[in-house]
Short mmCIF file of C-alpha atoms and ligand atoms in Angstrom, two decimals:
data_model
loop_
_atom_site.label_atom_id
_atom_site.label_comp_id
_atom_site.label_asym_id
_atom_site.label_seq_id
_atom_site.Cartn_x
_atom_site.Cartn_y
_atom_site.Cartn_z
CA MET A 642 0.00 0.00 0.00
CA SER A 643 1.34 3.46 -0.82
CA ALA A 644 1.98 5.86 2.07
CA ALA A 645 -0.84 8.29 2.94
CA LYS A 646 -0.64 11.67 1.30
CA LYS A 647 0.09 14.60 3.57
CA LEU A 648 -2.01 17.72 4.11
CA PHE A 649 -0.62 20.88 5.67
CA ILE A 650 -3.28 23.42 6.60
CA LYS A 651 -2.76 26.96 7.87
CA THR A 652 -5.67 28.84 9.42
CA TYR A 653 -6.01 32.62 9.52
CA GLY A 654 -8.81 34.76 10.95
CA CYS A 655 -11.69 33.83 13.23
CA GLN A 656 -12.75 30.73 15.13
CA MET A 657 -15.15 29.83 12.35
CA ASN A 658 -12.11 29.27 10.15
CA VAL A 659 -10.62 27.04 12.84
CA TYR A 660 -13.77 24.94 12.79
CA ASP A 661 -13.82 24.92 8.97
CA SER A 662 -10.19 23.79 8.85
CA GLU A 663 -11.04 20.87 11.13
CA ARG A 664 -13.86 19.87 8.82
CA MET A 665 -11.59 20.14 5.77
CA VAL A 666 -9.11 17.85 7.53
CA ASP A 667 -11.96 15.38 8.11
CA ALA A 668 -13.08 15.63 4.48
CA MET A 669 -9.56 15.07 3.16
CA GLY A 670 -8.99 12.34 5.75
CA ALA A 671 -11.78 10.37 4.13
CA SER A 672 -9.82 10.73 0.85
CA GLY A 673 -6.66 9.29 2.35
CA TYR A 674 -4.87 12.46 3.45
CA GLU A 675 -3.14 12.69 6.83
CA THR A 676 -2.23 16.03 8.35
CA THR A 677 1.36 17.12 8.82
CA THR A 678 2.78 20.06 10.73
CA ASP A 679 5.85 20.14 8.49
CA VAL A 680 5.09 22.19 5.39
CA SER A 681 8.00 20.72 3.42
CA ASP A 682 6.53 17.26 3.92
CA ALA A 683 3.13 18.15 2.42
CA ASP A 684 1.56 16.92 -0.83
CA LEU A 685 -1.28 19.41 -0.42
CA ILE A 686 -1.03 22.81 1.27
CA LEU A 687 -4.25 24.63 2.15
CA LEU A 688 -4.35 28.22 3.34
CA ASN A 689 -7.69 28.91 5.03
CA THR A 690 -7.76 32.67 4.76
CA CYS A 691 -9.27 35.82 6.26
CA HIS A 692 -10.25 38.99 4.39
CA ILE A 693 -11.39 41.16 7.30
CA ARG A 694 -8.63 43.78 7.15
CA GLU A 695 -6.11 44.60 4.44
CA LYS A 696 -3.24 43.16 6.46
CA ALA A 697 -5.00 39.81 6.81
CA GLY A 698 -5.51 39.55 3.03
CA GLU A 699 -1.96 40.58 2.17
CA LYS A 700 -0.51 38.08 4.62
CA VAL A 701 -1.83 35.29 2.39
CA TYR A 702 0.03 36.61 -0.63
CA SER A 703 3.29 36.94 1.24
CA ASP A 704 2.88 33.35 2.49
CA LEU A 705 2.15 32.19 -1.07
CA GLY A 706 5.26 34.03 -2.26
CA ARG A 707 7.30 31.99 0.19
CA LEU A 708 5.78 28.74 -1.08
CA ARG A 709 7.06 29.35 -4.63
CA LYS A 710 10.42 27.76 -3.89
CA LEU A 711 8.80 24.68 -2.40
CA LYS A 712 6.57 24.23 -5.43
CA LYS A 713 9.57 24.55 -7.76
CA ALA A 714 11.44 21.87 -5.87
CA LYS A 715 8.36 19.64 -5.76
CA PRO A 716 6.25 20.18 -8.89
CA ASP A 717 3.54 17.70 -7.79
CA LEU A 718 2.81 19.77 -4.69
CA LEU A 719 -0.77 21.07 -4.74
CA ILE A 720 -1.58 24.47 -3.25
CA GLY A 721 -5.11 25.57 -2.39
CA VAL A 722 -6.56 28.80 -1.04
CA ALA A 723 -9.75 28.44 1.02
CA GLY A 724 -11.80 30.81 3.19
CA CYS A 725 -12.76 34.44 2.86
CA VAL A 726 -9.98 35.70 0.56
CA ALA A 727 -10.86 32.81 -1.75
CA GLN A 728 -14.49 33.89 -1.72
CA ALA A 729 -13.68 37.55 -2.27
CA GLU A 730 -11.05 37.20 -4.99
CA GLY A 731 -11.78 33.85 -6.69
CA ALA A 732 -9.80 33.22 -9.87
CA GLU A 733 -7.88 36.48 -9.40
CA ILE A 734 -5.75 34.63 -6.83
CA ILE A 735 -4.50 32.20 -9.49
CA ARG A 736 -3.80 35.08 -11.89
CA ARG A 737 -1.74 36.82 -9.24
CA MET A 738 -0.14 33.63 -7.92
CA PRO A 739 0.03 30.94 -10.61
CA ILE A 740 1.41 28.41 -8.10
CA VAL A 741 -2.13 28.14 -6.70
CA ASP A 742 -4.02 25.10 -8.02
CA LEU A 743 -7.38 25.51 -6.34
CA VAL A 744 -9.55 28.19 -4.81
CA VAL A 745 -12.46 27.14 -2.60
CA GLY A 746 -14.91 29.41 -0.79
CA PRO A 747 -16.28 28.83 2.73
CA GLN A 748 -19.56 27.41 1.42
CA THR A 749 -18.19 24.76 -0.96
CA TYR A 750 -15.42 23.05 0.91
CA HIS A 751 -17.46 19.84 1.12
CA ARG A 752 -16.49 19.53 -2.57
CA LEU A 753 -12.80 19.73 -1.72
CA PRO A 754 -11.96 16.03 -2.27
CA ASP A 755 -13.41 16.21 -5.82
CA MET A 756 -11.59 19.44 -6.48
CA VAL A 757 -8.31 17.96 -5.29
CA ARG A 758 -8.79 14.96 -7.60
CA LYS A 759 -9.15 17.36 -10.52
CA THR A 760 -6.03 19.28 -9.55
CA GLU A 761 -4.16 15.96 -9.34
CA LEU A 762 -4.90 15.65 -13.05
CA GLY A 763 -3.28 19.01 -13.65
CA LEU A 764 -6.41 21.20 -13.75
CA LYS A 765 -6.86 24.52 -11.98
CA VAL A 766 -10.13 24.63 -10.05
CA VAL A 767 -12.12 27.55 -8.64
CA ASP A 768 -15.38 27.06 -6.71
CA THR A 769 -16.82 30.05 -4.85
CA GLU A 770 -20.51 29.31 -5.31
CA PHE A 771 -23.15 29.72 -2.63
CA PRO A 772 -24.76 26.33 -3.29
CA ALA A 773 -28.32 25.43 -2.42
CA GLU A 774 -27.25 22.28 -0.57
CA ASP A 775 -26.08 22.36 3.04
CA LYS A 776 -22.35 21.61 3.06
CA PHE A 777 -22.62 20.00 6.49
CA ASP A 778 -24.85 17.28 5.04
CA PHE A 779 -22.04 16.27 2.72
CA LEU A 780 -19.11 16.46 5.08
CA PRO A 781 -17.98 13.24 6.67
CA ARG A 782 -18.55 12.99 10.42
CA HIS A 783 -15.59 13.99 12.52
CA ALA A 784 -12.84 11.42 12.43
CA LYS A 785 -12.56 9.06 15.37
CA THR A 786 -9.63 11.03 16.79
CA PRO A 787 -10.15 12.71 20.18
CA ALA A 788 -11.84 16.11 20.11
CA SER A 789 -10.28 19.11 21.82
CA VAL A 790 -11.35 19.45 25.46
CA SER A 791 -12.68 22.81 24.39
CA ALA A 792 -14.33 22.35 21.00
CA PHE A 793 -15.93 24.65 18.43
CA LEU A 794 -19.29 23.95 16.84
CA THR A 795 -20.62 26.16 14.05
CA ILE A 796 -24.37 26.65 14.42
CA GLN A 797 -24.96 29.72 12.26
CA GLU A 798 -23.14 31.26 9.34
CA GLY A 799 -23.31 34.39 7.32
CA CYS A 800 -24.51 37.87 8.05
CA ASP A 801 -27.41 40.03 6.93
CA LYS A 802 -26.36 43.09 8.93
CA PHE A 803 -24.16 44.83 6.35
CA CYS A 804 -22.12 47.05 8.63
CA SER A 805 -20.66 49.56 6.21
CA PHE A 806 -17.02 48.54 6.89
CA CYS A 807 -17.35 44.77 6.78
CA VAL A 808 -16.68 42.11 4.13
CA VAL A 809 -18.31 39.22 5.98
CA PRO A 810 -21.79 39.49 4.38
CA TYR A 811 -20.06 39.17 1.01
CA THR A 812 -17.62 36.42 1.90
CA ARG A 813 -19.93 34.28 4.02
CA GLY A 814 -23.31 35.01 2.45
CA GLN A 815 -26.72 35.28 4.08
CA GLU A 816 -27.52 34.32 7.67
CA VAL A 817 -28.26 30.61 7.80
CA SER A 818 -28.92 28.64 11.00
CA ARG A 819 -28.32 24.89 11.10
CA PRO A 820 -31.15 22.64 12.34
CA ALA A 821 -31.11 22.11 16.11
CA ALA A 822 -31.26 18.31 15.84
CA LYS A 823 -28.04 18.25 13.82
CA ILE A 824 -26.30 20.58 16.23
CA LEU A 825 -27.36 18.48 19.22
CA ALA A 826 -26.13 15.31 17.50
CA GLU A 827 -22.78 16.92 16.68
CA ALA A 828 -22.42 18.20 20.24
CA GLN A 829 -23.10 14.71 21.63
CA GLU A 830 -20.52 13.30 19.29
CA LEU A 831 -17.94 15.89 20.36
CA VAL A 832 -18.61 15.04 24.02
CA ASP A 833 -18.30 11.32 23.25
CA ARG A 834 -14.88 12.11 21.80
CA GLY A 835 -13.76 14.01 24.90
CA ALA A 836 -15.01 17.59 24.57
CA VAL A 837 -16.00 19.11 27.94
CA GLU A 838 -16.59 22.65 26.75
CA ILE A 839 -18.32 23.67 23.52
CA SER A 840 -18.19 27.14 21.99
CA LEU A 841 -21.08 27.69 19.62
CA LEU A 842 -19.94 29.70 16.65
CA GLY A 843 -21.67 32.03 14.24
CA GLN A 844 -20.91 35.34 12.57
CA ASN A 845 -24.08 36.49 14.32
CA VAL A 846 -24.54 33.58 16.64
CA ASN A 847 -27.30 35.19 18.69
CA ALA A 848 -29.38 35.71 15.53
CA TYR A 849 -29.68 31.89 15.51
CA ALA A 850 -33.20 30.91 14.44
CA ASN A 851 -34.34 27.61 12.99
CA ASP A 852 -37.97 26.46 13.17
CA ASN A 853 -38.99 27.55 16.64
CA TRP A 854 -35.49 27.25 18.07
CA SER A 855 -33.66 30.30 19.40
CA LEU A 856 -30.11 30.37 20.75
CA ALA A 857 -31.44 30.39 24.32
CA LYS A 858 -33.53 27.27 23.68
CA LEU A 859 -30.61 25.56 21.97
CA ILE A 860 -28.29 26.28 24.91
CA GLY A 861 -30.96 24.88 27.24
CA ALA A 862 -31.07 21.64 25.25
CA LEU A 863 -27.29 21.38 25.05
CA ALA A 864 -27.03 21.87 28.80
CA LYS A 865 -28.83 18.51 29.23
CA ILE A 866 -25.94 16.61 27.61
CA ASP A 867 -24.11 14.64 30.33
CA GLY A 868 -20.39 15.26 30.32
CA LEU A 869 -20.72 18.64 28.65
CA ALA A 870 -19.77 21.01 31.45
CA ARG A 871 -19.35 24.39 29.80
CA ILE A 872 -21.12 26.23 27.01
CA ARG A 873 -20.10 29.48 25.35
CA TYR A 874 -21.18 31.29 22.22
CA THR A 875 -19.57 33.84 19.95
CA THR A 876 -19.87 36.33 18.17
CA SER A 877 -23.00 38.17 19.10
CA HIS A 878 -24.55 41.33 17.71
CA PRO A 879 -25.97 43.81 20.24
CA LYS A 880 -29.18 44.04 18.22
CA ASP A 881 -29.93 40.34 18.70
CA MET A 882 -29.24 40.19 22.44
CA SER A 883 -32.80 39.11 23.28
CA ASP A 884 -34.27 38.96 26.77
CA ASP A 885 -34.55 35.16 26.72
CA LEU A 886 -30.85 34.90 25.92
CA ILE A 887 -29.97 37.34 28.70
CA ALA A 888 -32.17 35.31 31.06
CA ALA A 889 -30.34 32.12 30.02
CA HIS A 890 -27.20 33.58 31.60
CA GLY A 891 -28.99 33.46 34.94
CA ASP A 892 -30.87 30.18 34.47
CA ILE A 893 -28.36 27.87 32.83
CA GLU A 894 -25.39 27.18 35.02
CA LYS A 895 -23.39 25.53 32.26
CA LEU A 896 -23.50 28.77 30.29
CA MET A 897 -20.21 30.42 31.23
CA PRO A 898 -20.11 33.93 32.72
CA SER A 899 -18.46 35.69 29.82
CA LEU A 900 -19.77 37.43 26.74
CA HIS A 901 -18.14 38.91 23.65
CA LEU A 902 -20.45 41.66 22.48
CA PRO A 903 -18.75 43.97 19.99
CA VAL A 904 -19.86 47.59 20.14
CA GLN A 905 -17.26 49.08 17.72
CA SER A 906 -17.74 52.71 18.84
CA GLY A 907 -19.15 54.76 21.71
CA SER A 908 -20.57 57.44 19.42
CA ASP A 909 -24.11 57.26 18.04
CA ARG A 910 -23.05 59.30 15.03
CA ILE A 911 -20.34 56.78 14.14
CA LEU A 912 -22.56 53.78 14.91
CA LYS A 913 -25.03 55.20 12.41
CA ALA A 914 -22.31 55.72 9.79
CA MET A 915 -21.25 52.14 10.44
CA ASN A 916 -24.84 50.95 9.96
CA ARG A 917 -24.66 49.07 13.27
CA GLN A 918 -28.45 49.39 13.74
CA HIS A 919 -28.32 50.20 17.44
CA ARG A 920 -27.43 53.15 19.64
CA VAL A 921 -24.95 53.35 22.51
CA ALA A 922 -27.81 53.46 25.03
CA ASP A 923 -29.22 50.18 23.67
CA TYR A 924 -25.85 48.60 24.30
CA THR A 925 -25.47 49.90 27.85
CA ARG A 926 -29.05 48.84 28.67
CA THR A 927 -28.26 45.28 27.52
CA ILE A 928 -25.08 45.27 29.60
CA GLU A 929 -26.99 46.49 32.65
CA LYS A 930 -29.52 43.68 32.32
CA LEU A 931 -26.76 41.11 31.92
CA CYS A 932 -24.87 42.39 34.94
CA ARG A 933 -28.03 42.28 37.03
CA ILE A 934 -28.68 38.67 36.01
CA LYS A 935 -25.05 37.55 36.13
CA PRO A 936 -22.99 39.79 38.41
CA GLY A 937 -19.29 39.62 37.63
CA ILE A 938 -19.82 38.49 34.03
CA ALA A 939 -16.66 39.09 31.97
CA LEU A 940 -17.49 41.39 29.08
CA SER A 941 -15.45 41.81 25.96
CA SER A 942 -15.82 43.81 22.78
CA ASP A 943 -14.30 44.80 19.45
CA PHE A 944 -13.58 48.42 18.54
CA ILE A 945 -12.79 50.12 15.27
CA VAL A 946 -10.82 53.32 15.67
CA GLY A 947 -10.55 56.03 13.02
CA PHE A 948 -13.67 55.17 11.06
CA PRO A 949 -14.28 57.78 8.30
CA GLY A 950 -15.76 60.90 9.91
CA GLU A 951 -14.64 60.02 13.47
CA GLU A 952 -13.88 63.28 15.29
CA GLU A 953 -11.92 63.56 18.51
CA SER A 954 -15.27 64.04 20.31
CA ASP A 955 -16.60 60.73 18.90
CA PHE A 956 -13.46 58.97 20.01
CA ALA A 957 -13.78 60.55 23.46
CA GLN A 958 -17.21 58.90 23.70
CA THR A 959 -15.65 55.52 22.90
CA MET A 960 -13.15 56.05 25.72
CA ALA A 961 -15.96 57.13 28.06
CA LEU A 962 -18.00 54.04 27.22
CA CYS A 963 -15.04 51.82 28.09
CA GLU A 964 -14.57 53.68 31.37
CA GLU A 965 -18.25 53.17 32.14
CA ILE A 966 -18.42 49.47 31.32
CA GLY A 967 -14.98 48.16 32.25
CA PHE A 968 -14.12 45.37 29.85
CA ALA A 969 -12.45 42.15 30.93
CA MET A 970 -10.66 42.28 27.59
CA ALA A 971 -11.23 43.72 24.13
CA TYR A 972 -9.85 43.77 20.62
CA SER A 973 -9.28 47.07 18.88
CA PHE A 974 -8.30 47.80 15.30
CA VAL A 975 -7.69 50.81 13.13
CA TYR A 976 -10.24 51.08 10.37
CA SER A 977 -9.15 49.37 7.16
CA PRO A 978 -11.13 50.16 4.00
CA ARG A 979 -12.28 46.97 2.31
CA PRO A 980 -13.07 46.71 -1.40
CA GLY A 981 -16.77 46.50 -2.20
CA THR A 982 -18.01 47.76 1.19
CA PRO A 983 -20.06 50.98 1.43
CA ALA A 984 -17.52 52.80 3.62
CA ALA A 985 -14.62 52.04 1.27
CA GLY A 986 -15.04 55.21 -0.78
CA ARG A 987 -15.36 57.56 2.19
CA GLU A 988 -12.70 60.08 3.02
CA GLU A 989 -10.22 58.52 5.39
CA ILE A 990 -8.81 59.81 8.62
CA GLU A 991 -5.08 60.46 8.60
CA ALA A 992 -3.10 57.35 9.52
CA SER A 993 -1.16 59.03 12.33
CA VAL A 994 -4.43 60.18 13.97
CA LYS A 995 -5.86 56.66 13.75
CA THR A 996 -2.78 55.08 15.32
CA GLU A 997 -2.55 57.67 18.06
CA ARG A 998 -6.20 57.03 19.01
CA LEU A 999 -5.66 53.29 18.85
CA HIS A 1000 -2.77 53.55 21.30
CA ARG A 1001 -4.84 55.57 23.75
CA LEU A 1002 -7.71 53.08 23.57
CA GLN A 1003 -5.42 50.07 23.86
CA GLN A 1004 -3.74 51.59 26.91
CA LEU A 1005 -7.11 51.95 28.62
CA LEU A 1006 -8.30 48.49 27.59
CA SER A 1007 -5.10 46.83 28.67
CA ASN A 1008 -5.32 48.54 32.09
CA GLN A 1009 -8.87 47.25 32.43
CA GLN A 1010 -7.78 43.76 31.44
CA MET A 1011 -4.97 43.87 34.01
CA GLN A 1012 -7.37 45.01 36.72
CA PHE A 1013 -9.83 42.25 35.90
CA GLN A 1014 -7.08 39.63 35.90
CA GLN A 1015 -5.64 41.04 39.13
CA SER A 1016 -9.05 40.65 40.79
CA MET A 1017 -8.70 36.88 40.30
CA VAL A 1018 -5.43 36.62 42.24
CA GLY A 1019 -5.78 34.85 45.57
CA LYS A 1020 -9.08 33.22 44.59
CA THR A 1021 -9.64 29.54 44.05
CA MET A 1022 -11.82 28.74 41.09
CA PRO A 1023 -12.85 25.88 38.83
CA VAL A 1024 -10.33 25.56 36.01
CA LEU A 1025 -10.88 23.28 33.04
CA ILE A 1026 -7.62 21.50 32.24
CA GLU A 1027 -7.24 21.75 28.48
CA LYS A 1028 -3.79 20.81 27.29
CA GLN A 1029 -0.09 20.49 27.93
CA GLY A 1030 1.73 23.81 28.15
CA ARG A 1031 4.77 24.75 26.07
CA GLU A 1032 7.14 24.34 29.00
CA PRO A 1033 7.74 20.82 30.30
CA GLY A 1034 5.64 20.03 33.35
CA GLN A 1035 3.15 22.77 32.58
CA MET A 1036 -0.58 22.43 31.91
CA VAL A 1037 -2.93 25.04 30.50
CA GLY A 1038 -6.49 25.46 31.68
CA LYS A 1039 -9.33 27.95 31.49
CA THR A 1040 -11.34 29.83 34.09
CA PRO A 1041 -15.11 30.30 33.69
CA TRP A 1042 -14.29 33.89 32.69
CA LEU A 1043 -12.17 32.73 29.76
CA HIS A 1044 -8.70 33.38 31.16
CA SER A 1045 -5.94 30.99 30.25
CA VAL A 1046 -4.30 29.61 33.39
CA HIS A 1047 -0.81 28.13 33.44
CA LEU A 1048 -0.23 25.51 36.08
CA VAL A 1049 2.95 23.85 37.17
CA ALA A 1050 1.70 20.28 37.12
CA SER A 1051 2.32 17.41 34.80
CA GLU A 1052 0.00 14.77 36.14
CA LEU A 1053 -3.38 16.42 35.62
CA THR A 1054 -5.70 14.74 33.16
CA LYS A 1055 -7.10 16.83 30.36
CA GLY A 1056 -10.82 17.44 30.63
CA GLN A 1057 -10.96 17.64 34.42
CA ILE A 1058 -12.36 20.69 36.16
CA LEU A 1059 -10.22 21.32 39.23
CA PRO A 1060 -10.08 23.91 42.02
CA VAL A 1061 -7.08 26.07 41.19
CA GLU A 1062 -5.71 28.93 43.23
CA ILE A 1063 -4.75 31.92 41.10
CA VAL A 1064 -1.38 33.07 42.36
CA ARG A 1065 -0.31 35.65 39.78
CA SER A 1066 -1.55 37.69 36.84
CA ASP A 1067 0.79 37.79 33.84
CA LYS A 1068 0.38 39.70 30.57
CA ASN A 1069 -2.46 37.74 28.96
CA THR A 1070 -2.64 34.77 31.28
CA LEU A 1071 -2.97 33.79 34.91
CA ALA A 1072 -0.65 31.54 36.88
CA GLY A 1073 -2.37 28.96 39.07
CA GLU A 1074 -1.62 26.28 41.62
CA TYR A 1075 -3.54 23.11 42.25
CA HIS A 1076 -3.56 22.02 45.88
CA GLY A 1077 -5.80 18.99 45.64
CA THR A 1078 -9.30 19.38 46.93
CA LYS A 1079 -9.34 22.85 48.44
CA ARG A 1080 -12.80 24.37 48.41
CA LEU A 1081 -13.87 26.89 45.82
CA ASP A 1082 -14.49 30.51 46.59
CA LYS A 1083 -18.07 31.66 46.51
CA PRO A 1084 -20.22 32.78 44.81
CA TYR A 1085 -19.26 31.08 41.57
CA SER A 1086 -19.66 27.35 41.30
CA ASP A 1087 -19.27 25.38 38.13
CA ASN A 1088 -22.01 22.80 38.54
CA SER A 1089 -20.00 20.04 36.94
CA PHE A 1090 -17.46 20.69 39.62
CA ALA A 1091 -19.34 18.90 42.32
CA GLY A 1092 -19.70 15.93 40.00
CA LYS A 1093 -17.74 12.98 38.88
CA GLN A 1094 -14.87 14.82 37.30
CA ILE A 1095 -13.01 15.61 40.49
CA PRO A 1096 -10.62 12.93 41.65
CA LEU A 1097 -11.14 12.77 45.40
N1 SAH B 1943 -19.60 39.34 13.44
C1 SAH B 1943 -18.88 40.03 14.37
C2 SAH B 1943 -17.44 40.39 14.02
C3 SAH B 1943 -16.84 40.09 12.72
S1 SAH B 1943 -15.29 40.71 12.31
C4 SAH B 1943 -19.62 41.27 14.79
O1 SAH B 1943 -20.60 41.63 14.24
O2 SAH B 1943 -19.18 41.94 15.69
C5 SAH B 1943 -14.39 40.94 13.79
C6 SAH B 1943 -14.06 42.36 14.06
O3 SAH B 1943 -13.19 42.88 13.07
C7 SAH B 1943 -15.23 43.31 14.04
O4 SAH B 1943 -15.97 43.26 15.20
C8 SAH B 1943 -14.58 44.64 13.82
O5 SAH B 1943 -14.21 45.24 15.02
C9 SAH B 1943 -13.32 44.28 13.03
N2 SAH B 1943 -13.43 44.72 11.64
C10 SAH B 1943 -14.30 44.29 10.71
N3 SAH B 1943 -14.13 44.97 9.56
C11 SAH B 1943 -13.11 45.84 9.77
C12 SAH B 1943 -12.48 46.83 8.98
N4 SAH B 1943 -12.86 47.06 7.73
N5 SAH B 1943 -11.47 47.55 9.54
C13 SAH B 1943 -11.07 47.33 10.81
N6 SAH B 1943 -11.65 46.42 11.61
C14 SAH B 1943 -12.65 45.68 11.10
FE1 SF4 B 1944 -19.55 42.22 9.84
FE2 SF4 B 1944 -21.39 43.69 11.00
FE3 SF4 B 1944 -22.00 41.30 10.11
FE4 SF4 B 1944 -20.44 41.54 12.23
S1 SF4 B 1944 -22.59 42.17 12.07
S2 SF4 B 1944 -20.11 40.19 10.50
S3 SF4 B 1944 -19.28 43.37 11.76
S4 SF4 B 1944 -21.43 43.01 8.87
FE1 F3S B 1945 -11.96 36.66 8.54
FE2 F3S B 1945 -13.84 35.49 7.19
FE3 F3S B 1945 -13.68 35.12 9.78
S1 F3S B 1945 -13.08 37.50 6.83
S2 F3S B 1945 -12.85 37.05 10.47
S3 F3S B 1945 -12.20 34.48 8.30
S4 F3S B 1945 -15.53 35.28 8.59
#
């Protein structure tokens, strides 16, 4: 029997791409491809790309440039571009980079094995359709390999919101929610393969709607799965933060106390220019309700700084909103005009002004993050042990509030939820110590914690 062919896959962009890459690995696995982490060993290289900002798109071309030499040395090597750059640029990618053999959009990667067969015959293949069929119906089930302790599950894709800066509605298509029964079956399967935490993914995950299922109802049903201890969801739009979903944060203990709810700007004028379809006061009202129902919930957000028309006074309102809310962490970006989006033609703010504002915002946000992390020090909390750390004898886990925790311990089994004392706050992580069965601090209790997963 000939040796299995090797697939090297590189993932850029959001968690949805991480999930998609896993499914592509499964699809190619069924066609006899094994993954490799050594690019020079690969027979097929796939770049699963992101188009969200100019830098993200250009990164793909510089990576492709570097692959030229490899392709020259190994003419049978196949190179594919998948994901959002593939969707946005299609055949243009092959014109610009002739070493590319195939281009596959996010909605057609279930056809990847067929496409690869064609490229093996020397053809160039481009497929960026939005097909009528559901790709998930055609993808093989996950392989029998263990799942990550903390797994992703895509439940909704696409976006109908059309924020004026954003490419996602064009690269991912319309909002589509997968049927609840299929999601529940996939979640069960992930748990059977070792997942303890599931993050539900969608570009607008809280707009999930299929038959009479809402996100809140879906989370309620998922919470009944034995062995699934933690549920999260991302990314949400403020407009779709319904009362039943807010209530779920109080009612469903497996739903973790953190929420990523991007606001983008603290100025109504800019929110309007961005076509965000909500005002600042709507956002703060939602946050107030959430904090009443789940005190101590860790909030995070995305911000765009230097959007066309942003005055110093608009930016001051963004800073004020951050001061008011106090984010556990947040991502912030300077505005990047994207081809084909409504804001692309608008007069831009000077680059130096954008960067200066970004630095001010990032300073504030990083102080808030430090404060939030510091508030964990000295407390003992349930930490989900996820994987081996980079250093020998180190394990990495996660708090309910989404912090990574580094532990000096080599004997802990992945998938356990253990009481860990937080001893130090580092830049983006916490350092923890496990002392056996020490009791947890109140008021938070992870309900799985009292259960079978603790070795006593
Ligand atoms: N669906 C999510 C986020 C998608 S993109 C939502 O609605 O919030 C992730 C983040 O990238 C966005 O929240 C935004 O802050 C940022 N982003 C998107 N387009 C951008 C652009 N053109 N320039 C700079 N940042 C951008
Ligand atoms: Fe982009 Fe706006 Fe849709 Fe989020 S809601 S994906 S920012 S268009
Ligand atoms: Fe990027 Fe596409 Fe995700 S543009 S952020 S990979 S949806």
